[in-house]
Coordinates of C-alpha atoms in Angstrom, one line a residue:
Chain X
X1 CA 42.8 10.9 -65.9
X2 CA 44.6 7.9 -66.0
X3 CA 43.6 6.7 -62.5
X4 CA 41.5 3.9 -63.9
X5 CA 44.6 2.9 -66.6
X6 CA 46.9 1.0 -64.0
X7 CA 48.9 -0.6 -67.3
X8 CA 51.5 -1.8 -65.0
X9 CA 49.2 -4.3 -62.5
X10 CA 46.7 -5.8 -65.7
X11 CA 46.7 -7.2 -68.7
X12 CA 45.7 -5.7 -71.5
X13 CA 42.7 -6.3 -73.8
X14 CA 42.5 -3.6 -75.9
X15 CA 44.8 -0.4 -76.6
X16 CA 45.1 2.2 -74.2
X17 CA 44.0 4.9 -76.3
X18 CA 40.0 2.8 -77.0
X19 CA 40.6 2.3 -73.2
X20 CA 40.8 6.0 -72.2
X21 CA 37.7 6.9 -74.8
X22 CA 35.8 4.5 -73.6
X23 CA 36.3 5.6 -69.7
X24 CA 35.6 9.4 -71.0
X25 CA 32.6 8.6 -73.0
X26 CA 30.9 6.0 -69.8
X27 CA 31.7 9.3 -67.7
X28 CA 29.7 11.5 -70.0
X29 CA 27.0 9.1 -69.8
X30 CA 26.7 8.6 -66.2
X31 CA 27.7 12.9 -66.0
X32 CA 24.1 12.9 -68.5
X33 CA 22.1 10.0 -66.9
X34 CA 22.6 12.5 -63.6
X35 CA 21.5 15.9 -65.2
X36 CA 18.1 13.9 -66.5
X37 CA 17.5 12.1 -62.9
X38 CA 17.9 15.8 -61.7
X39 CA 16.2 17.8 -63.7
X40 CA 13.8 15.8 -65.7
X41 CA 10.6 16.7 -63.4
X42 CA 11.0 20.1 -63.5
X43 CA 11.3 19.9 -67.4
X44 CA 8.7 17.7 -67.5
X45 CA 6.2 20.3 -65.2
X46 CA 7.5 23.0 -67.4
X47 CA 6.2 20.9 -70.4
X48 CA 3.2 19.8 -68.7
X49 CA 2.3 23.6 -68.1
X50 CA 2.4 24.4 -71.4
X51 CA -0.2 21.1 -72.7
X52 CA -3.9 21.1 -73.5
X53 CA -5.6 19.1 -71.2
X54 CA -6.2 16.4 -74.2
X55 CA -2.2 16.3 -74.7
X56 CA -1.3 16.8 -70.9
X57 CA -3.0 13.3 -69.6
X58 CA -2.0 11.3 -73.5
X59 CA -0.2 8.2 -72.9
X60 CA 2.8 7.6 -74.2
X61 CA 4.1 11.0 -73.1
X62 CA 4.0 14.1 -76.4
X63 CA 6.7 16.0 -76.3
X64 CA 5.7 18.3 -79.7
X65 CA 2.2 19.4 -79.1
X66 CA 0.6 23.0 -80.1
X67 CA 1.7 24.8 -77.0
X68 CA -1.0 27.0 -75.0
X69 CA -0.8 29.7 -72.3
X70 CA -4.5 28.5 -71.6
X71 CA -3.1 26.9 -68.4
X72 CA -1.3 30.2 -67.1
X73 CA -4.2 32.4 -67.7
X74 CA -6.4 29.7 -65.2
X75 CA -3.7 30.9 -62.6
X76 CA -4.0 33.9 -62.7
X77 CA -8.1 34.1 -62.6
X78 CA -7.7 31.5 -60.1
X79 CA -6.4 34.1 -57.1
X80 CA -2.5 33.4 -57.8
X81 CA -1.9 36.9 -57.3
X82 CA -3.1 36.9 -53.8
X83 CA -1.3 33.7 -52.7
X84 CA 2.1 35.3 -54.5
X85 CA 1.5 38.5 -52.7
X86 CA 1.3 36.8 -49.5
X87 CA 4.5 34.5 -50.2
X88 CA 6.7 38.0 -51.2
X89 CA 5.6 39.6 -48.4
X90 CA 6.0 37.1 -45.6
X91 CA 9.0 35.7 -47.2
X92 CA 10.8 39.1 -47.9
X93 CA 9.3 40.6 -44.4
X94 CA 11.1 37.6 -42.4
X95 CA 14.0 37.9 -44.1
X96 CA 14.6 41.7 -43.4
X97 CA 13.8 41.0 -39.9
X98 CA 16.1 37.6 -39.8
X99 CA 19.1 40.2 -41.5
X100 CA 18.3 42.9 -39.3
X101 CA 18.9 41.1 -35.9
X102 CA 20.7 38.4 -37.1
X103 CA 23.9 39.6 -39.1
X104 CA 24.3 41.9 -35.6
X105 CA 24.0 38.4 -32.9
X106 CA 26.7 37.1 -35.6
X107 CA 29.1 39.7 -35.2
X108 CA 28.7 39.5 -31.3
X109 CA 29.3 36.0 -31.5
X110 CA 32.2 36.1 -33.4
X111 CA 33.7 39.3 -31.7
X112 CA 32.3 39.8 -28.7
X113 CA 34.1 38.6 -24.9
X114 CA 31.3 36.9 -23.8
X115 CA 30.4 33.3 -21.2
X116 CA 28.7 30.4 -22.5
X117 CA 29.3 31.2 -26.2
X118 CA 30.0 27.9 -27.0
X119 CA 26.9 26.6 -25.3
X120 CA 25.2 29.7 -27.3
X121 CA 25.7 28.6 -30.6
X122 CA 25.0 24.9 -29.7
X123 CA 21.5 25.9 -28.5
X124 CA 20.7 28.3 -31.6
X125 CA 22.1 25.1 -33.6
X126 CA 19.2 22.9 -31.6
X127 CA 16.8 24.7 -32.9
X128 CA 17.8 24.0 -36.8
X129 CA 17.6 20.7 -36.1
X130 CA 15.1 20.0 -33.6
X131 CA 12.3 18.7 -35.4
X132 CA 9.8 21.9 -36.3
X133 CA 6.7 20.1 -35.4
X134 CA 7.4 21.0 -32.0
X135 CA 7.0 24.4 -32.7
X136 CA 4.6 24.7 -35.1
X137 CA 1.8 23.3 -32.9
X138 CA 1.8 25.0 -29.7
X139 CA 2.7 28.0 -31.7
X140 CA -0.9 27.7 -33.0
X141 CA -2.1 27.0 -29.7
X142 CA -0.9 30.2 -28.7
X143 CA -1.8 31.8 -31.7
X144 CA -4.9 30.7 -31.8
X145 CA -5.3 32.2 -28.1
X146 CA -4.2 35.5 -28.8
X147 CA -6.5 35.5 -32.4
X148 CA -3.4 36.0 -34.1
X149 CA -3.8 33.1 -36.4
X150 CA -4.5 34.5 -40.4
X151 CA -2.2 37.7 -39.6
X152 CA 1.1 38.5 -41.9
X153 CA 2.7 40.0 -39.2
X154 CA 2.3 36.6 -37.1
X155 CA 3.9 34.2 -40.1
X156 CA 6.6 37.1 -40.8
X157 CA 7.8 36.5 -37.0
X158 CA 7.5 32.9 -37.0
X159 CA 9.5 31.8 -39.8
X160 CA 12.4 33.4 -38.5
X161 CA 12.6 29.9 -36.4
X162 CA 13.6 28.7 -40.0
X163 CA 16.3 31.1 -41.0
X164 CA 17.7 32.9 -38.0
X165 CA 20.2 30.1 -37.5
X166 CA 21.3 29.7 -40.5
X167 CA 22.1 33.6 -40.6
X168 CA 23.6 33.4 -37.5
X169 CA 25.9 30.5 -38.3
X170 CA 26.9 31.6 -41.3
X171 CA 27.2 35.6 -40.6
X172 CA 29.6 34.3 -37.6
X173 CA 32.0 32.4 -40.1
X174 CA 32.3 35.3 -42.7
X175 CA 32.6 37.5 -39.7
X176 CA 35.5 35.3 -38.4
X177 CA 37.4 35.3 -41.8
X178 CA 37.6 38.9 -41.4
X179 CA 41.2 39.5 -39.8
X180 CA 40.3 41.1 -36.6
X181 CA 43.5 43.7 -37.1
X182 CA 40.6 45.7 -39.0
X183 CA 38.6 46.2 -36.2
X184 CA 42.4 47.4 -34.1
X185 CA 43.0 49.7 -36.5
X186 CA 39.6 51.4 -36.8
X187 CA 39.4 51.5 -32.4
X188 CA 43.0 52.9 -33.0
X189 CA 41.5 55.6 -35.2
X190 CA 38.9 56.2 -32.2
X191 CA 36.2 55.0 -34.3
X192 CA 33.2 53.3 -31.6
X193 CA 32.3 49.6 -31.9
X194 CA 28.7 50.5 -33.5
X195 CA 30.9 52.5 -35.8
X196 CA 33.3 50.0 -36.8
X197 CA 30.8 47.2 -36.8
X198 CA 28.7 49.2 -39.6
X199 CA 31.1 50.9 -41.7
X200 CA 34.1 48.3 -41.5
X201 CA 32.3 45.1 -40.9
X202 CA 29.1 44.6 -43.0
X203 CA 30.5 46.2 -46.2
X204 CA 33.3 43.5 -45.5
X205 CA 30.7 41.2 -45.3
X206 CA 28.3 41.8 -48.0
X207 CA 28.8 38.8 -50.0
X208 CA 27.7 36.7 -47.3
X209 CA 25.1 39.3 -45.8
X210 CA 23.8 38.6 -50.2
X211 CA 24.3 34.7 -49.9
X212 CA 22.7 34.3 -46.7
X213 CA 19.7 36.5 -47.7
X214 CA 18.9 34.2 -51.1
X215 CA 19.3 31.4 -49.3
X216 CA 16.5 32.8 -46.5
X217 CA 14.5 33.6 -49.1
X218 CA 14.1 30.0 -50.9
X219 CA 13.6 28.5 -47.6
X220 CA 11.0 31.2 -46.1
X221 CA 9.6 30.5 -50.2
X222 CA 9.6 26.8 -49.8
X223 CA 8.1 26.6 -46.2
X224 CA 5.3 24.6 -46.1
X225 CA 4.4 23.1 -42.2
X226 CA 4.0 26.6 -40.8
X227 CA 2.3 28.0 -43.1
X228 CA -0.6 25.3 -43.6
X229 CA -1.3 24.9 -39.2
X230 CA -1.1 28.9 -38.7
X231 CA -2.1 30.5 -41.9
X232 CA -5.8 32.0 -42.1
X233 CA -7.7 32.6 -44.8
X234 CA -5.9 35.7 -45.5
X235 CA -2.4 34.6 -45.1
X236 CA -2.3 31.3 -47.4
X237 CA 1.3 31.5 -49.2
X238 CA 1.9 29.9 -52.4
X239 CA 2.8 26.7 -51.0
X240 CA -0.8 26.5 -49.3
X241 CA -2.4 27.6 -52.4
X242 CA -1.3 24.8 -54.1
X243 CA -2.0 22.0 -52.1
X244 CA -5.9 23.1 -52.3
X245 CA -5.3 22.0 -55.6
X246 CA -5.0 18.0 -53.9
X247 CA -7.8 17.0 -53.4
X248 CA -9.2 16.6 -57.2
X249 CA -5.9 16.1 -58.1
X250 CA -6.9 12.7 -59.9
X251 CA -9.4 15.2 -62.4
X252 CA -7.0 14.9 -64.9
X253 CA -8.4 18.2 -66.6
X254 CA -6.7 20.1 -63.9
X255 CA -3.2 18.8 -64.5
X256 CA -2.5 22.0 -67.2
X257 CA -3.8 24.3 -64.5
X258 CA -1.5 22.6 -61.5
X259 CA 1.5 22.0 -64.2
X260 CA 1.4 25.9 -64.3
X261 CA 0.7 26.8 -60.8
X262 CA 4.2 24.6 -59.7
X263 CA 5.8 26.3 -62.4
X264 CA 5.1 29.6 -61.5
X265 CA 6.0 29.3 -57.7
X266 CA 9.5 27.7 -58.1
X267 CA 10.8 30.1 -61.4
X268 CA 11.2 33.2 -59.2
X269 CA 13.7 30.9 -56.8
X270 CA 15.4 28.2 -59.7
X271 CA 16.4 31.4 -61.8
X272 CA 17.1 33.7 -58.4
X273 CA 19.6 30.2 -57.5
X274 CA 21.1 29.9 -60.9
X275 CA 21.9 33.4 -61.2
X276 CA 23.9 33.5 -57.4
X277 CA 25.0 29.7 -57.7
X278 CA 28.6 30.1 -56.7
X279 CA 27.4 32.3 -53.1
X280 CA 24.7 29.4 -53.0
X281 CA 27.1 26.7 -53.0
X282 CA 29.1 28.2 -50.6
X283 CA 26.2 29.5 -47.9
X284 CA 25.2 25.5 -47.9
X285 CA 28.3 23.8 -47.2
X286 CA 29.9 26.8 -45.3
X287 CA 27.4 26.5 -42.8
X288 CA 24.0 24.7 -42.7
X289 CA 21.8 23.8 -45.9
Chain A
X1 CA 39.8 39.2 -18.9
X2 CA 37.3 42.0 -19.4
X3 CA 33.9 40.7 -20.7
X4 CA 31.6 43.0 -23.0
X5 CA 28.4 42.2 -21.2
X6 CA 26.8 45.3 -22.2
X7 CA 27.6 44.9 -25.9
X8 CA 26.6 41.3 -25.4
X9 CA 23.1 42.6 -24.7
X10 CA 22.5 45.1 -27.5
X11 CA 24.1 43.1 -30.3
X12 CA 23.0 39.3 -29.4
X13 CA 19.5 40.4 -27.4
X14 CA 17.4 41.1 -30.1
X15 CA 18.2 37.7 -31.8
X16 CA 18.4 35.8 -28.9
X17 CA 14.7 38.0 -27.8
X18 CA 13.0 36.9 -31.1
X19 CA 14.1 33.3 -30.6
X20 CA 12.8 32.7 -27.5
X21 CA 9.4 33.8 -28.4
X22 CA 9.7 31.8 -31.6
X23 CA 11.7 28.7 -30.0
X24 CA 11.9 28.8 -26.2
X25 CA 8.2 29.6 -25.7
X26 CA 6.7 27.2 -27.5
X27 CA 8.6 24.1 -26.5
X28 CA 7.7 25.7 -23.4
X29 CA 4.4 25.4 -23.7
X30 CA 4.5 22.3 -25.7
X31 CA 6.9 20.5 -22.9
X32 CA 3.6 21.8 -20.4
X33 CA 0.5 20.8 -22.5
X34 CA 2.2 17.2 -22.7
X35 CA 1.3 16.7 -19.4
X36 CA -2.8 17.6 -19.7
X37 CA -5.4 15.8 -21.0
X38 CA -6.3 18.9 -23.2
X39 CA -8.7 18.1 -26.0
X40 CA -9.9 21.4 -28.1
X41 CA -13.8 19.6 -28.2
X42 CA -13.2 19.5 -24.8
X43 CA -10.7 22.8 -23.8
X44 CA -12.9 23.4 -20.3
X45 CA -11.8 20.1 -18.6
X46 CA -8.3 21.4 -19.5
X47 CA -6.3 19.2 -16.3
X48 CA -3.2 17.9 -14.7
X49 CA -2.5 14.1 -15.9
X50 CA 1.5 14.1 -15.3
X51 CA 3.0 11.4 -17.5
X52 CA -0.1 9.6 -18.6
X53 CA 0.1 10.9 -22.3
X54 CA 3.5 9.5 -22.3
X55 CA 2.5 6.2 -20.7
X56 CA -0.3 6.5 -23.1
X57 CA 2.3 6.6 -26.2
X58 CA 3.7 3.7 -25.8
X59 CA 1.3 1.6 -25.5
X60 CA -0.3 3.2 -28.6
X61 CA 0.7 1.0 -31.0
X62 CA 0.3 3.5 -33.8
X63 CA 2.3 5.9 -32.4
X64 CA 5.1 3.3 -32.1
X65 CA 4.6 2.1 -35.5
X66 CA 4.8 5.6 -36.6
X67 CA 8.5 6.3 -35.0
X68 CA 9.0 2.5 -37.1
X69 CA 7.9 3.9 -40.2
X70 CA 10.0 7.4 -39.8
X71 CA 13.4 5.7 -38.6
X72 CA 12.9 3.0 -41.4
X73 CA 12.3 6.1 -44.0
X74 CA 15.1 8.2 -42.5
X75 CA 17.8 5.4 -42.9
X76 CA 16.8 4.5 -46.2
X77 CA 16.4 7.9 -47.8
X78 CA 19.6 9.1 -45.7
X79 CA 21.7 6.3 -46.9
X80 CA 20.8 5.9 -50.2
X81 CA 21.5 10.4 -50.6
X82 CA 25.1 9.6 -48.5
X83 CA 26.3 7.2 -50.9
X84 CA 24.4 8.4 -53.8
X85 CA 26.0 12.2 -53.5
X86 CA 29.3 11.2 -52.3
X87 CA 29.5 8.8 -55.5
X88 CA 28.5 12.2 -57.9
X89 CA 31.1 13.7 -56.3
X90 CA 33.8 11.8 -56.6
X91 CA 32.4 11.4 -60.3
X92 CA 32.5 15.5 -60.7
X93 CA 36.3 15.2 -59.8
X94 CA 36.8 14.7 -63.3
X95 CA 37.1 17.4 -65.7
X96 CA 35.2 17.7 -68.7
X97 CA 33.2 21.2 -70.4
X98 CA 30.7 22.4 -68.9
X99 CA 31.6 21.0 -65.0
X100 CA 30.4 24.0 -63.6
X101 CA 27.2 24.3 -65.2
X102 CA 26.0 20.8 -64.6
X103 CA 27.6 21.3 -60.7
X104 CA 25.4 24.6 -60.7
X105 CA 22.1 22.4 -62.2
X106 CA 22.3 19.5 -59.9
X107 CA 21.7 21.9 -57.1
X108 CA 17.9 22.7 -58.5
X109 CA 16.1 20.0 -56.8
X110 CA 17.7 21.2 -53.1
X111 CA 15.7 24.4 -54.0
X112 CA 13.0 23.3 -55.7
X113 CA 10.0 23.9 -53.4
X114 CA 9.3 20.5 -51.7
X115 CA 5.7 20.6 -51.8
X116 CA 6.1 21.3 -55.7
X117 CA 8.0 18.7 -56.3
X118 CA 5.8 16.4 -54.4
X119 CA 2.9 17.6 -56.2
X120 CA 4.8 16.8 -59.2
X121 CA 5.9 13.0 -58.5
X122 CA 2.7 12.3 -57.5
X123 CA 0.5 13.6 -60.1
X124 CA 2.7 13.0 -62.6
X125 CA 5.4 9.9 -62.3
X126 CA 3.1 8.2 -59.5
X127 CA -0.1 8.4 -60.9
X128 CA -1.9 4.6 -61.3
X129 CA -3.2 5.3 -64.9
X130 CA -1.4 7.7 -66.2
X131 CA 2.2 8.3 -64.4
X132 CA 5.0 8.3 -66.4
X133 CA 6.2 5.1 -64.1
X134 CA 3.7 2.6 -64.8
X135 CA 3.4 3.7 -68.1
X136 CA 7.6 2.6 -68.7
X137 CA 6.9 -0.2 -66.0
X138 CA 4.1 -1.6 -68.4
X139 CA 5.9 -0.7 -72.0
X140 CA 8.5 -3.0 -69.9
X141 CA 6.4 -5.5 -69.5
X142 CA 6.5 -5.2 -65.1
X143 CA 3.6 -5.2 -62.7
X144 CA 2.0 -1.5 -62.7
X145 CA 1.9 -0.7 -58.8
X146 CA -0.9 2.1 -57.6
X147 CA 2.1 3.6 -55.9
X148 CA 0.7 6.1 -53.5
X149 CA -2.6 4.0 -52.0
X150 CA -0.1 0.6 -51.5
X151 CA 1.9 -0.5 -49.0
X152 CA 5.3 -1.1 -49.4
X153 CA 5.0 0.8 -52.5
X154 CA 3.5 4.4 -50.8
X155 CA 6.4 4.0 -49.0
X156 CA 9.5 3.6 -51.5
X157 CA 7.3 6.2 -53.6
X158 CA 7.8 8.9 -50.6
X159 CA 11.6 8.1 -49.9
X160 CA 12.3 8.2 -54.3
X161 CA 11.2 12.0 -53.7
X162 CA 13.1 12.4 -50.6
X163 CA 16.6 11.0 -52.2
X164 CA 16.1 12.8 -55.5
X165 CA 15.7 16.3 -53.1
X166 CA 18.2 15.7 -50.7
X167 CA 21.4 13.9 -53.1
X168 CA 21.9 17.2 -54.1
X169 CA 22.9 18.3 -50.8
X170 CA 25.3 15.9 -50.1
X171 CA 26.7 16.3 -53.2
X172 CA 27.5 20.3 -52.7
X173 CA 28.8 19.3 -49.0
X174 CA 31.1 16.6 -50.4
X175 CA 32.0 18.0 -53.6
X176 CA 32.8 21.4 -51.6
X177 CA 35.0 19.1 -48.8
X178 CA 37.2 17.5 -51.8
X179 CA 37.7 20.2 -53.3
X180 CA 40.0 21.5 -50.9
X181 CA 41.8 17.6 -50.2
X182 CA 45.4 18.3 -50.3
X183 CA 46.4 16.5 -53.3
X184 CA 49.7 14.5 -52.0
X185 CA 48.6 11.9 -50.0
X186 CA 47.0 10.9 -52.8
X187 CA 49.8 10.8 -55.5
X188 CA 52.0 9.0 -52.6
X189 CA 49.5 6.2 -52.2
X190 CA 49.1 6.2 -56.5
X191 CA 53.0 5.6 -56.5
X192 CA 52.8 2.8 -53.5
X193 CA 50.5 0.8 -56.0
X194 CA 47.2 1.6 -54.0
X195 CA 44.0 1.3 -56.2
X196 CA 41.3 3.7 -57.2
X197 CA 39.0 2.1 -54.2
X198 CA 41.4 1.5 -51.9
X199 CA 42.3 5.2 -52.0
X200 CA 38.5 6.4 -51.8
X201 CA 38.1 4.2 -48.8
X202 CA 41.5 4.7 -47.3
X203 CA 42.5 8.0 -47.6
X204 CA 39.0 10.2 -49.0
X205 CA 36.9 8.6 -46.4
X206 CA 39.0 9.1 -43.3
X207 CA 40.0 12.5 -44.2
X208 CA 36.1 14.1 -44.8
X209 CA 35.4 12.1 -41.5
X210 CA 34.0 14.9 -40.0
X211 CA 32.1 16.6 -43.1
X212 CA 30.6 13.4 -43.4
X213 CA 29.4 13.2 -39.8
X214 CA 28.0 16.9 -40.4
X215 CA 26.3 16.1 -43.4
X216 CA 25.2 12.9 -41.8
X217 CA 23.6 14.6 -38.8
X218 CA 22.0 17.4 -41.1
X219 CA 20.6 14.3 -43.5
X220 CA 19.0 13.0 -40.2
X221 CA 17.4 15.2 -38.9
X222 CA 15.7 16.9 -42.4
X223 CA 14.1 13.7 -43.2
X224 CA 13.2 12.5 -39.3
X225 CA 11.2 15.9 -39.3
X226 CA 10.2 15.6 -42.8
X227 CA 6.3 16.7 -43.1
X228 CA 5.8 18.6 -46.7
X229 CA 6.8 15.8 -49.0
X230 CA 4.9 13.0 -47.3
X231 CA 1.8 14.7 -46.2
X232 CA 1.4 16.0 -50.1
X233 CA 2.2 12.8 -51.6
X234 CA 0.6 10.0 -48.8
X235 CA -1.3 12.2 -46.4
X236 CA 0.1 9.1 -44.1
X237 CA -1.5 6.4 -46.1
X238 CA -2.8 4.3 -47.1
X239 CA -4.4 3.5 -44.6
X240 CA -2.1 5.0 -41.7
X241 CA 1.3 2.8 -43.1
X242 CA 3.4 6.0 -44.4
X243 CA 2.2 8.5 -41.4
X244 CA 5.4 9.5 -40.2
X245 CA 5.7 11.3 -36.8
X246 CA 5.6 15.1 -38.3
X247 CA 1.9 13.7 -39.8
X248 CA 1.2 11.7 -36.8
X249 CA 1.3 14.9 -34.8
X250 CA -0.2 17.0 -36.9
X251 CA -3.2 14.5 -37.3
X252 CA -3.8 13.7 -34.2
X253 CA -3.5 17.9 -33.0
X254 CA -5.4 19.4 -35.5
X255 CA -7.6 16.1 -37.0
X256 CA -8.6 14.5 -33.4
X257 CA -7.6 17.3 -31.4
X258 CA -6.1 15.8 -28.9
X259 CA -3.4 18.2 -28.1
X260 CA -2.0 17.2 -25.2
X261 CA -1.5 13.8 -27.0
X262 CA -0.2 15.1 -29.8
X263 CA 2.4 17.6 -27.9
X264 CA 3.4 14.4 -25.9
X265 CA 4.5 12.6 -29.5
X266 CA 6.6 15.8 -30.5
X267 CA 8.7 16.1 -27.1
X268 CA 9.2 12.0 -27.7
X269 CA 10.1 13.0 -30.9
X270 CA 12.4 15.8 -30.1
X271 CA 14.5 13.5 -27.7
X272 CA 14.4 10.3 -30.4
X273 CA 16.5 12.6 -32.5
X274 CA 18.1 14.5 -30.1
X275 CA 20.2 11.2 -28.8
X276 CA 20.6 10.0 -32.3
X277 CA 22.7 13.6 -32.8
X278 CA 24.3 13.6 -29.9
X279 CA 25.7 10.0 -30.4
X280 CA 26.9 10.3 -33.5
X281 CA 28.5 14.0 -32.3
X282 CA 30.0 11.7 -29.2
X283 CA 31.1 8.8 -31.8
X284 CA 33.1 11.4 -33.6
X285 CA 34.7 13.0 -30.6
X286 CA 36.1 9.7 -29.5
X287 CA 36.7 8.9 -32.9
X288 CA 39.1 11.9 -33.4
X289 CA 40.6 11.8 -30.0
X290 CA 41.5 8.2 -30.7
X291 CA 43.6 9.8 -34.2
X292 CA 45.4 12.2 -32.2

């Protein structure tokens, strides 16, 4: 753009064409630098996961090396599948539950005439903004009393706390965007409210539902605090599984394994996120990251 | 006006019921136990002690320190990421080949598992002997600190992770908001001879005020309650220098088992952030009133 090139007010030392290409080059350099800063950690851990123990700790760092899949084989032997299964079941189950109760609630808050709608929305939002430890610790106390620690279903329910507010806020925005004429037309044709919701609004909001589903899945997948406090031996998720390494992390032999673990945890969601990036961006910005 | 009370129960009821169980009930338990001397090792002698826990909190230098370091951490990482994300969004206004791909790739830190990011930083970058940061510093002939084991480097270490993690969020929000700004005021200002910086300060920022306040509130609440990256990177150490509030509550409850006291701490923690957010919302509201 020519914004930076204000020929009228400034004495020139270089020709405008040179100046413009200098600006382009500078801009390109900045973009590349930003990309490197954003992606380097992921790139580095990906590289590290294919290195042999001797290469992974070598300084100066090696870029060219003999790749190995030994680290990934250790990961599989290291009960990765167990943690992975827990993460899939708990995240998936909680997303399903969140969508089933959250989408009708969003519809209700968009279309129904009820009292205290604004207050209700703000209360839901405040759950999203609250420090999670204020829920996590009492939940630990309640669940230990009831002997529910370590059951997958209890984590499935608890995880709704992260996602239900997001789903309700985002989906309400989606429903608000659908013209009410559609509802009215359906009502004139004699469709019940539930019928209208199921066969007109839900199909119209399908892109929105897809967005919040993926977003919720990522949030649940990445969750650590609740998983750490509330999971017993049988329900530990991938994030808890990874931090088992922390104690012996100074032991450099395990760097490669640690990398392979890290890559295996983030690969599913990074791929998912890049595939549906456009929807995801709308999700992050449309309501609440 | 007719109200749809019955339908409201059917549609909104289930969600409210779930939130009642996972949010309202724990909140009630937190408030109730914060007035007791409940200690998991002496669970039998659980007594009501009124506000004694709260008084103890404000006489506990470690709690006060924890509150301070949390606020400092929040201020630093929110501040840097807000400015960084905004500048990044400005940078991406310029069209260039591959722009959409770059925008997509910039979201990666945001969706990466925070525990994984923190582990990567701690192992590959912050390690005192074999970490990349110290290797680079050493090559440049600069002093090489023991990152996560020394103050204030441990503090910078947790801030860097958070800034890396959250700048893309501010970028996304600003990028979307800038996309929808009308062009005319800027063209007019340009014709009137306003410089680039002047147009940003006088036009872009005021027009984006609501978005920026939203992003700010969001950012504050996330950093203020941050547990994952800090716990993984420093465990609140060295000593207890990076023991932010979430870690403080966690340690009091699950290491010292002093759950009544820990719950009082989390109640104070929630009240402080609620006040900050309400203050910001009120400021924005007043500001909007003043404009219109």
